[in-house]
Tab-separated table of C-alpha atoms in Angstrom:
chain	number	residue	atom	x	y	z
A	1	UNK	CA	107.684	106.361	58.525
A	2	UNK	CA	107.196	109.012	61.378
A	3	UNK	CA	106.660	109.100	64.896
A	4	UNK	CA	102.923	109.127	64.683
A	5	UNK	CA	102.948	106.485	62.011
A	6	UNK	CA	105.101	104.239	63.793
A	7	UNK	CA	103.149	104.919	66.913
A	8	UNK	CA	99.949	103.590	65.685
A	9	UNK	CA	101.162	100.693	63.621
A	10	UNK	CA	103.132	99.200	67.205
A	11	UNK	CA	99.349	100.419	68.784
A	12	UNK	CA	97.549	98.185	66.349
A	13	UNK	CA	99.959	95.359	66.856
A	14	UNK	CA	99.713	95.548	70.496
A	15	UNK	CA	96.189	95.363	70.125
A	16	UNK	CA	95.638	92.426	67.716
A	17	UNK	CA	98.296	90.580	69.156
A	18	UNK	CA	96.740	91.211	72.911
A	19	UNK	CA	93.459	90.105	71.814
A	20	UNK	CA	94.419	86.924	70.625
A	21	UNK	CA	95.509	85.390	74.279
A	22	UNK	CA	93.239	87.347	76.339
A	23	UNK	CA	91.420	84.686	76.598
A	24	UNK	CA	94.258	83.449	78.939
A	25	UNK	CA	94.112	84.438	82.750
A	26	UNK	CA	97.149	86.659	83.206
A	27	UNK	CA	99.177	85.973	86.236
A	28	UNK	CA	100.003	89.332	88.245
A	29	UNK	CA	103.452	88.649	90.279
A	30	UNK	CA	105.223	91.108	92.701
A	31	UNK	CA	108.097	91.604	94.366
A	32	UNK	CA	107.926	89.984	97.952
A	33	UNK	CA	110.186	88.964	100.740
A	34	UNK	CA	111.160	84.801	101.338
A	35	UNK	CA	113.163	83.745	104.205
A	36	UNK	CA	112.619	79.930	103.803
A	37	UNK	CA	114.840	78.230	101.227
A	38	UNK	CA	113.141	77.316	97.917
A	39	UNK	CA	114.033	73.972	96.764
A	40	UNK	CA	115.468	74.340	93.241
A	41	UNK	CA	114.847	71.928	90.205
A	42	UNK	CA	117.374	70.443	88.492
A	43	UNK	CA	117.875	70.749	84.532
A	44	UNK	CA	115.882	73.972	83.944
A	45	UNK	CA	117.559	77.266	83.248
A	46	UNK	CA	116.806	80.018	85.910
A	47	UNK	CA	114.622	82.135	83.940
A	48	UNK	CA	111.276	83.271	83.624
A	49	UNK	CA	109.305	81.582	87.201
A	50	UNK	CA	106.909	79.477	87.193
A	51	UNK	CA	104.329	78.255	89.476
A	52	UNK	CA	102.710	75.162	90.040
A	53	UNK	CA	99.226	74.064	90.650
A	54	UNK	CA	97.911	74.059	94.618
A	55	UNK	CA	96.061	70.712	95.205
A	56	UNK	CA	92.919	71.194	97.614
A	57	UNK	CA	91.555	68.618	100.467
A	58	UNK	CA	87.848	67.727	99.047
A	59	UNK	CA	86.856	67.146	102.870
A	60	UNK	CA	85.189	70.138	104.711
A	61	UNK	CA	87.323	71.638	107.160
A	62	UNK	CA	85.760	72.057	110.789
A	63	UNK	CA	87.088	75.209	113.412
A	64	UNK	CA	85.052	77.885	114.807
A	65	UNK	CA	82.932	80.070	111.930
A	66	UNK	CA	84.206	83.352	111.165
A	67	UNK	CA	81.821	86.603	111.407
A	68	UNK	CA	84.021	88.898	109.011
A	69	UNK	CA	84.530	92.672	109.685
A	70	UNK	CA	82.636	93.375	106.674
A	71	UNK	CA	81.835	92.276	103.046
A	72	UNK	CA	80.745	94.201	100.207
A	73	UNK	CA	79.396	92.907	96.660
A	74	UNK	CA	80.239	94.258	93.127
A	75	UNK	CA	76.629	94.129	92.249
A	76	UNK	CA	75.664	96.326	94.563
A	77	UNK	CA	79.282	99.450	94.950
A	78	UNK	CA	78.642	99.667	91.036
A	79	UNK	CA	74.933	99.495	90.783
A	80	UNK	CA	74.360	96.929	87.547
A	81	UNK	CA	73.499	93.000	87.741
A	82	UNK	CA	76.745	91.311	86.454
A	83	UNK	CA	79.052	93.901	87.221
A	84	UNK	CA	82.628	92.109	88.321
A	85	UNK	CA	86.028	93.128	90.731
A	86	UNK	CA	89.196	93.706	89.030
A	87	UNK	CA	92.465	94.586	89.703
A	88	UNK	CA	94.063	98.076	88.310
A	89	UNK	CA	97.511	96.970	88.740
A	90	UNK	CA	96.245	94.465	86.157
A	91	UNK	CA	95.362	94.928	82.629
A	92	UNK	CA	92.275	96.576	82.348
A	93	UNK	CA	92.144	96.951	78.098
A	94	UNK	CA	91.613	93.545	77.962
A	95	UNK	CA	89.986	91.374	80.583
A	96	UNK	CA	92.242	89.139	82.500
A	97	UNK	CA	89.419	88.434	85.135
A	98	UNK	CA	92.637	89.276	87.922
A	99	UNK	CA	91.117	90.433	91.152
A	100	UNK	CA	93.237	92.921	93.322
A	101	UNK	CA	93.500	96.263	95.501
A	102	UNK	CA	95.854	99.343	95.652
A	103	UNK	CA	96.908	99.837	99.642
A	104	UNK	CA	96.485	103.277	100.146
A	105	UNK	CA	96.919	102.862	104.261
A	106	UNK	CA	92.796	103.474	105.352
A	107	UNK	CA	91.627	103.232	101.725
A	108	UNK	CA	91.812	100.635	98.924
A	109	UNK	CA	91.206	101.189	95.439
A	110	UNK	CA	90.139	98.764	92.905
A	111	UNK	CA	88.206	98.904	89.809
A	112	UNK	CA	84.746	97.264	88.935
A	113	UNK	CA	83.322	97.186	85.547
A	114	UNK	CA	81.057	94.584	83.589
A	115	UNK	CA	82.927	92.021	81.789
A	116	UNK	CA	82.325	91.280	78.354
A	117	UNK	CA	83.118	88.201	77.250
A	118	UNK	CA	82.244	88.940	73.397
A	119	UNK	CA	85.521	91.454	73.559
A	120	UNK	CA	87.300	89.738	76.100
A	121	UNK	CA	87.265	93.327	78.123
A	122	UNK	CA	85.519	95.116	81.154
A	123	UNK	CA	83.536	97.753	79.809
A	124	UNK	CA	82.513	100.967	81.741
A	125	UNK	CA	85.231	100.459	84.068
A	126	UNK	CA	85.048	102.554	87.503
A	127	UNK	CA	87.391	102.966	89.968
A	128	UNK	CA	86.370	102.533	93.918
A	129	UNK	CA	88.047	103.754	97.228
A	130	UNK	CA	86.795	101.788	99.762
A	131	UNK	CA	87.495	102.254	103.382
A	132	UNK	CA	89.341	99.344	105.099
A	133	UNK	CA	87.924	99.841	108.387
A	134	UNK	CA	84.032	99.371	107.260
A	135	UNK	CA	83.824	99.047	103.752
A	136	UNK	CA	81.720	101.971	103.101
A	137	UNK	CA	82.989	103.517	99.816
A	138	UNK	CA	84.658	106.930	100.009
A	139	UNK	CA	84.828	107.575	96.343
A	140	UNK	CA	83.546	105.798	93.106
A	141	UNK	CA	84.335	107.179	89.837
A	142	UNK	CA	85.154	106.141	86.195
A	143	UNK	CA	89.043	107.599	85.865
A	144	UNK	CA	88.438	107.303	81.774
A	145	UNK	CA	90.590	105.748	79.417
A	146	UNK	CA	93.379	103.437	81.402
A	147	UNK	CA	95.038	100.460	80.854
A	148	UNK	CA	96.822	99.663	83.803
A	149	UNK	CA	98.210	100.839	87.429
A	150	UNK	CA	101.197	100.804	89.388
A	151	UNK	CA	100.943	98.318	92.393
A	152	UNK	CA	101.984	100.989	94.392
A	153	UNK	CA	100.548	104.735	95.133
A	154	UNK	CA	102.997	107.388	94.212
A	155	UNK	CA	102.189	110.315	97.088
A	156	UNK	CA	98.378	110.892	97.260
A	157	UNK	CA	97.916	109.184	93.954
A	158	UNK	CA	97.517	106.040	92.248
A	159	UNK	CA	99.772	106.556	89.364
A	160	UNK	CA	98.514	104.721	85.523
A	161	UNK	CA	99.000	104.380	82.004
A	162	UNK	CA	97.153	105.252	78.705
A	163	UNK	CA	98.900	104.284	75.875
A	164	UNK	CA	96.182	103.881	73.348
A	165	UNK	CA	94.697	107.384	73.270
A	166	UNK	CA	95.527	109.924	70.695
A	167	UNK	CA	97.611	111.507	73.550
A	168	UNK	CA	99.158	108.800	75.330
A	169	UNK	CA	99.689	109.986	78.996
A	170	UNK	CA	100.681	109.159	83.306
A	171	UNK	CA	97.154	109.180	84.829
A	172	UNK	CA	97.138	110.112	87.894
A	173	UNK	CA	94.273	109.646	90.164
A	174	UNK	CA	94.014	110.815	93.549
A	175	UNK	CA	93.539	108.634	96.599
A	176	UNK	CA	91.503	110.885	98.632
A	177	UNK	CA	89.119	112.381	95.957
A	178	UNK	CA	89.428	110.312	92.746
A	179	UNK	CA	90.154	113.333	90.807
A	180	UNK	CA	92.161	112.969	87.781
A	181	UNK	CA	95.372	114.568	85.771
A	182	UNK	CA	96.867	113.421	82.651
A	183	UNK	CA	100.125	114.377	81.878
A	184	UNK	CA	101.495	113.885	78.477
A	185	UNK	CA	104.053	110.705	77.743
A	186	UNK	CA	106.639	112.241	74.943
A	187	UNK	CA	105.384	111.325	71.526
A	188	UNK	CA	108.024	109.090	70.561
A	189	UNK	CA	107.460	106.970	73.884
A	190	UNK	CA	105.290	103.658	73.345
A	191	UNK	CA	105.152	102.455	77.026
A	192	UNK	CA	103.535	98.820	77.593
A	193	UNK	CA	104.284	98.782	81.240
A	194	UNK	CA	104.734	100.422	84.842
A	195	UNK	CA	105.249	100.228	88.620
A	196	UNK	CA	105.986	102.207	91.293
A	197	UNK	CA	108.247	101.921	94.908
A	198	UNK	CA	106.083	105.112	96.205
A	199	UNK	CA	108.737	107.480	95.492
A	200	UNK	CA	109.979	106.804	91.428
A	201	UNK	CA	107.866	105.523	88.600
A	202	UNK	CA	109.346	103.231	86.136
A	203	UNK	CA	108.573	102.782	82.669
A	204	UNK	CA	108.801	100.234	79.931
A	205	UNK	CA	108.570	101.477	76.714
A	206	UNK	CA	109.498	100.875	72.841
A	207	UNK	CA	108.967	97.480	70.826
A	208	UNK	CA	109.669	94.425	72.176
A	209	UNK	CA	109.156	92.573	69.024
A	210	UNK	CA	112.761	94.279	67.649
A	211	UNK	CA	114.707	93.934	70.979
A	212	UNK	CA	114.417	97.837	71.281
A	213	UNK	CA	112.220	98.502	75.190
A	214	UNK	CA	113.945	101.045	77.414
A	215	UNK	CA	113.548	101.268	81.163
A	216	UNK	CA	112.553	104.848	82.232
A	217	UNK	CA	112.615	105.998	86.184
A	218	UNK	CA	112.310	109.422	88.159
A	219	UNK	CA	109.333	111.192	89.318
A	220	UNK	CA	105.340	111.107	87.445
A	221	UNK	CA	106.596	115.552	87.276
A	222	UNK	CA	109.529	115.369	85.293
A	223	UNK	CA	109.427	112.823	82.468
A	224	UNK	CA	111.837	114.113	80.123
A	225	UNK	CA	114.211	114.301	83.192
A	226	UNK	CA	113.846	110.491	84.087
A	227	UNK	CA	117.079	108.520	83.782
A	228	UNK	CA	116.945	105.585	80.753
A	229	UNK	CA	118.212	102.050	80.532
A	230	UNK	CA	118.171	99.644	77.276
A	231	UNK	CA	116.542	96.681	77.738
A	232	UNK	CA	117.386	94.403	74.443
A	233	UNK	CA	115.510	91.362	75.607
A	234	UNK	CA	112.945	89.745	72.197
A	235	UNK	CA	109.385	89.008	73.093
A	236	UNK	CA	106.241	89.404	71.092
A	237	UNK	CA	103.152	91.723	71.956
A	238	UNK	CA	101.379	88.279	73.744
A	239	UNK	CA	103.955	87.861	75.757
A	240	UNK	CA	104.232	91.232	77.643
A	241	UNK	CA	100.958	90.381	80.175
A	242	UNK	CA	101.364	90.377	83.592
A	243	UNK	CA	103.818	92.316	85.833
A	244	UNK	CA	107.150	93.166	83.899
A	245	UNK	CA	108.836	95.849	86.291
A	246	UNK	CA	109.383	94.595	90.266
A	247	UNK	CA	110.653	96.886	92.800
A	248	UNK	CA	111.623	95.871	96.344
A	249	UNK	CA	114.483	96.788	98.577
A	250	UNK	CA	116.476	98.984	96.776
A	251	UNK	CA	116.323	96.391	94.242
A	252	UNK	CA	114.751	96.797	90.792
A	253	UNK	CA	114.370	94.002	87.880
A	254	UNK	CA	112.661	93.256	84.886
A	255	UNK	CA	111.071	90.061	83.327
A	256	UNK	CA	110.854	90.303	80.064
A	257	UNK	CA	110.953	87.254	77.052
A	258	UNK	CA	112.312	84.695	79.325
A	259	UNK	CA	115.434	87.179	80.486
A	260	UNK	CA	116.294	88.916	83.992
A	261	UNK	CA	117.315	92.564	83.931
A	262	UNK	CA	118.575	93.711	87.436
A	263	UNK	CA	118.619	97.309	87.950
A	264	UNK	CA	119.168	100.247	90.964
A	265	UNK	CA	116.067	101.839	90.950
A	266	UNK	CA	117.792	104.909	91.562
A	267	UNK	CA	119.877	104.987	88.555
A	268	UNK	CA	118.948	102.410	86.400
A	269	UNK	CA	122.500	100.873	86.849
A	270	UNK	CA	123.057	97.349	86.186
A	271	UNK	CA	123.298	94.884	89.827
A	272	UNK	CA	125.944	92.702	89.211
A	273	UNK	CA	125.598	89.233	90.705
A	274	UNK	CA	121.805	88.517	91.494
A	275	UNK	CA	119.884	85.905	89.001
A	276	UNK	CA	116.310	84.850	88.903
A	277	UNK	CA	115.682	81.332	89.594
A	278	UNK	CA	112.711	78.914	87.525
A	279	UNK	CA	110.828	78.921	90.610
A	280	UNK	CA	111.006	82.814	90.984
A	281	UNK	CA	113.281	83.233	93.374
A	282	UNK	CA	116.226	85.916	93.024
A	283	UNK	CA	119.577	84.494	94.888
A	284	UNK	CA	122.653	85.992	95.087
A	285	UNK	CA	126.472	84.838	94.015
A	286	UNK	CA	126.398	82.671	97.177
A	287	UNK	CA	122.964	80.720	96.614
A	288	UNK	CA	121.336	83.328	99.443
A	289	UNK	CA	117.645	83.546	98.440
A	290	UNK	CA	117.012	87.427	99.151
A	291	UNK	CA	113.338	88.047	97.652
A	292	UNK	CA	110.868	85.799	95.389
A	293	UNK	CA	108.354	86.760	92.460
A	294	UNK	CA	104.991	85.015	93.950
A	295	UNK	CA	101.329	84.996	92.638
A	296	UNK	CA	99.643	88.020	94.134
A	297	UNK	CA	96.435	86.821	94.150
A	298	UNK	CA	97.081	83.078	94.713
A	299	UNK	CA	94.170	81.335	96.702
A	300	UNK	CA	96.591	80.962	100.318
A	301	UNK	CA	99.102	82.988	101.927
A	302	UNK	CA	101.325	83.200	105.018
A	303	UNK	CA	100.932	86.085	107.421
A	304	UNK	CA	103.423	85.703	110.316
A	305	UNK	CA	102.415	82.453	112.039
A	306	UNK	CA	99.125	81.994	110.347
A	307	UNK	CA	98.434	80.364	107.394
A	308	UNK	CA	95.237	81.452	104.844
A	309	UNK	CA	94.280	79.068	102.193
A	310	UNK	CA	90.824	78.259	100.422
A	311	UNK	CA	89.884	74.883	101.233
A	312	UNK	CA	86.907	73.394	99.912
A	313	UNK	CA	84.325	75.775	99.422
A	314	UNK	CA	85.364	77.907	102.837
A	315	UNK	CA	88.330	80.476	103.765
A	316	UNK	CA	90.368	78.601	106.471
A	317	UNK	CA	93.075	80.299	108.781
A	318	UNK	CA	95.596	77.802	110.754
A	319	UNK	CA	98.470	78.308	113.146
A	320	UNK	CA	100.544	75.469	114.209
A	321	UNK	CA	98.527	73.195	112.440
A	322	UNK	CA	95.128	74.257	114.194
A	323	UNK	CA	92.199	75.572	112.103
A	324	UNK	CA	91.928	78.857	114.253
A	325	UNK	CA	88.403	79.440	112.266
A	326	UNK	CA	86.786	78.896	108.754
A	327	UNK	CA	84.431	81.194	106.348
A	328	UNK	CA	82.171	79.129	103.870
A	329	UNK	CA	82.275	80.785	100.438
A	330	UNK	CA	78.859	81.950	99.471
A	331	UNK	CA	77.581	81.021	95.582
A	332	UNK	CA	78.778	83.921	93.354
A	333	UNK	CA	76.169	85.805	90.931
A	334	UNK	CA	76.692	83.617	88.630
A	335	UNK	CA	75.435	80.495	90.844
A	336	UNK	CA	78.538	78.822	91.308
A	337	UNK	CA	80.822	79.061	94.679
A	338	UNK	CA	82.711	81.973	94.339
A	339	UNK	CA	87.052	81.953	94.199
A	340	UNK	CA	89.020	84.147	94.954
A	341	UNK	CA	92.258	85.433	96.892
A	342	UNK	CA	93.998	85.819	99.581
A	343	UNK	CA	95.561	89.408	99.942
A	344	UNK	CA	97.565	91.563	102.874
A	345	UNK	CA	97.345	94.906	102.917
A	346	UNK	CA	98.731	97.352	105.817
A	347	UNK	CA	95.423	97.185	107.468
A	348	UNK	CA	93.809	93.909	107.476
A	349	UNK	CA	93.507	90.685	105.432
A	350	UNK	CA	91.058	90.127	102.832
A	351	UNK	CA	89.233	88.051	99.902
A	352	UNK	CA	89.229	89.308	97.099
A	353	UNK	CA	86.395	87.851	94.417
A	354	UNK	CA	84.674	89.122	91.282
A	355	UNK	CA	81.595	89.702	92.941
A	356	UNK	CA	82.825	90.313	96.492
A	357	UNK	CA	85.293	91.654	98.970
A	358	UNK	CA	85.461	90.513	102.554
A	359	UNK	CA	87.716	91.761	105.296
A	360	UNK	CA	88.897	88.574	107.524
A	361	UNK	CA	90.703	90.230	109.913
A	362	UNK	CA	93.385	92.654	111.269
A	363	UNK	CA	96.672	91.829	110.195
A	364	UNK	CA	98.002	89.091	113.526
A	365	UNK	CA	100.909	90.625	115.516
């Protein structure tokens, strides 16, 4: 069988076998930084995390009303009835209904399409730059075939993948003017997944299904010069959703068929004595938590002293235990109340829904 043969059979897998669980909401996880201990439970082996269902209070919560910075709807950035949020660092072949934004400093991209629930996908998929201090959009174009982003910007550009086109390619797309350049992946690369720490990209790539992915990293210019890592961890095409590659702190690891991979991002050496906990935590020889894979679009977060959560139908911030101020959820387009998360960029914190985006606030000092 040849390259190109081979190519398009693992293609058509990934594609049949993708289709078949899309129906599934696909948890996006990053790389973020825990201080408090995580309480460990007992019996399970540390592998892939998990995450367990937030219970909400049914009781309105009272505080002072919140008059937002701004808000913008879906409806109206893309210009169709029914057109939906979604995250590019999620995948955007088939839909996983994940909302999310790229922090570019004064701009943040995300993508809005119209979902199609006949295909499970988001057709006519756009991508937006909107500006964080007033919502107006800088930019709005469709960036073409893509199935997924980097959390992170590399430079000036959001950095992507296209593995299904007849030339699978790194799609860049540039913060400041959406403009786009493909460069070509090597022809005997299948890559399934990527991320980004600003500087390096990383790439997964091969066939999971015969324990034969390697790890790629170096710079979006100079693929055949990236260095490469084996990763021999089994899993089948429906179980390579969500985030596989995590970067943070000079750290680098890979989840991947219920196994850890730890890695120097630099070299794509092995790091000797960290493991990855059940609950998502990664510890070190002496039990010292040092980051934690969380939910990056779960419906609270923690922001120095101030807690976010969505409570009831309303957006409710507390510190020390006092509701600071609350912001009701309006009714989505689709008449029910709309959900969403809780996200913190560099310049503010936001909800993020499939028919809207609302700036809460600065980030608190």
């Amino acid at each position: 069988m040849t390259d190109s043969q081979r190519r398009s059979t693992i293609r058509a897998a990934v594609a049949i076998a993708v289709a078949a669980v899309s129906v599934v909401v696909a948890a996006v996880v990053v790389v973020s930084m825990q201080d408090d201990p995580v309480e460990q439970p007992s019996g399970i082996q540390a592998m892939t995390p998990t995450y367990s269902e937030e219970t909400t209070d049914t009781q309105a919560p009272t505080g002072p009303i919140l008059d937002p910075t701004w808000r913008i709807d879906a409806e109206t950035v893309y210009g169709r009835e029914f057109a939906a949020f979604r995250s590019p660092a999620a995948d955007l072949q088939y839909d996983s209904s994940v909302t999310g934004v790229i922090d570019a400093g004064d701009v943040l991209v995300t993508a809005v399409g119209l979902p199609n629930p006949r295909s499970y996908s988001v057709d006519a998929i756009e991508f937006v730059a909107i500006d964080s201090d007033d919502g107006g959009v800088r930019w709005k174009k469709s960036p073409g075939s893509v199935d997924e982003c980097a959390s992170v910007p590399v430079g000036d550009d959001i950095v992507c993948l296209d593995s299904y086109s007849d030339v699978a390619s790194i799609v860049r797309i540039g913060v400041d003017d959406g403009e786009v350049l493909r460069t070509p992946i090597p022809e005997d690369w299948f890559p399934y997944a990527i991320e980004s720490d600003g500087a390096s990209v990383y790439l997964l790539e091969g066939n999971p299904e015969d324990s034969e992915s390697v790890l790629h990293g170096g710079s979006p210019d100079a693929l055949d010069r990236m260095w490469s890592r084996p990763i021999t961890s089994f899993a089948g095409w429906d179980g390579v959703d969500g985030t596989l590659i995590h970067v943070a702190d000079e750290r680098g690891l890979v989840t991947l068929g219920g196994e850890s991979t730890f890695f120097d991002p630099r070299t794509g050496q092995p790091l000797d004595g960290l493991e990855l906990t059940s609950d998502g935590v990664v510890v070190d020889n002496n039990g010292t938590q040092l980051w934690q894979l969380r939910d990056t679009y779960a419906s609270d977060a923690t922001i120095g002293d101030t807690v976010y959560s969505i409570d009831g139908e309303a957006v409710v911030a507390t510190t020390a235990g006092d509701i600071r101020w609350r912001w009701p959820l309006a009714d989505g387009a689709r008449g029910f109340t709309e959900w969403g998360s809780i996200v913190q960029t560099r310049s503010g914190v936001y909800f993020l829904g499939n028919d809207s985006m609302v700036r809460l606030e600065s980030v608190p000092t």
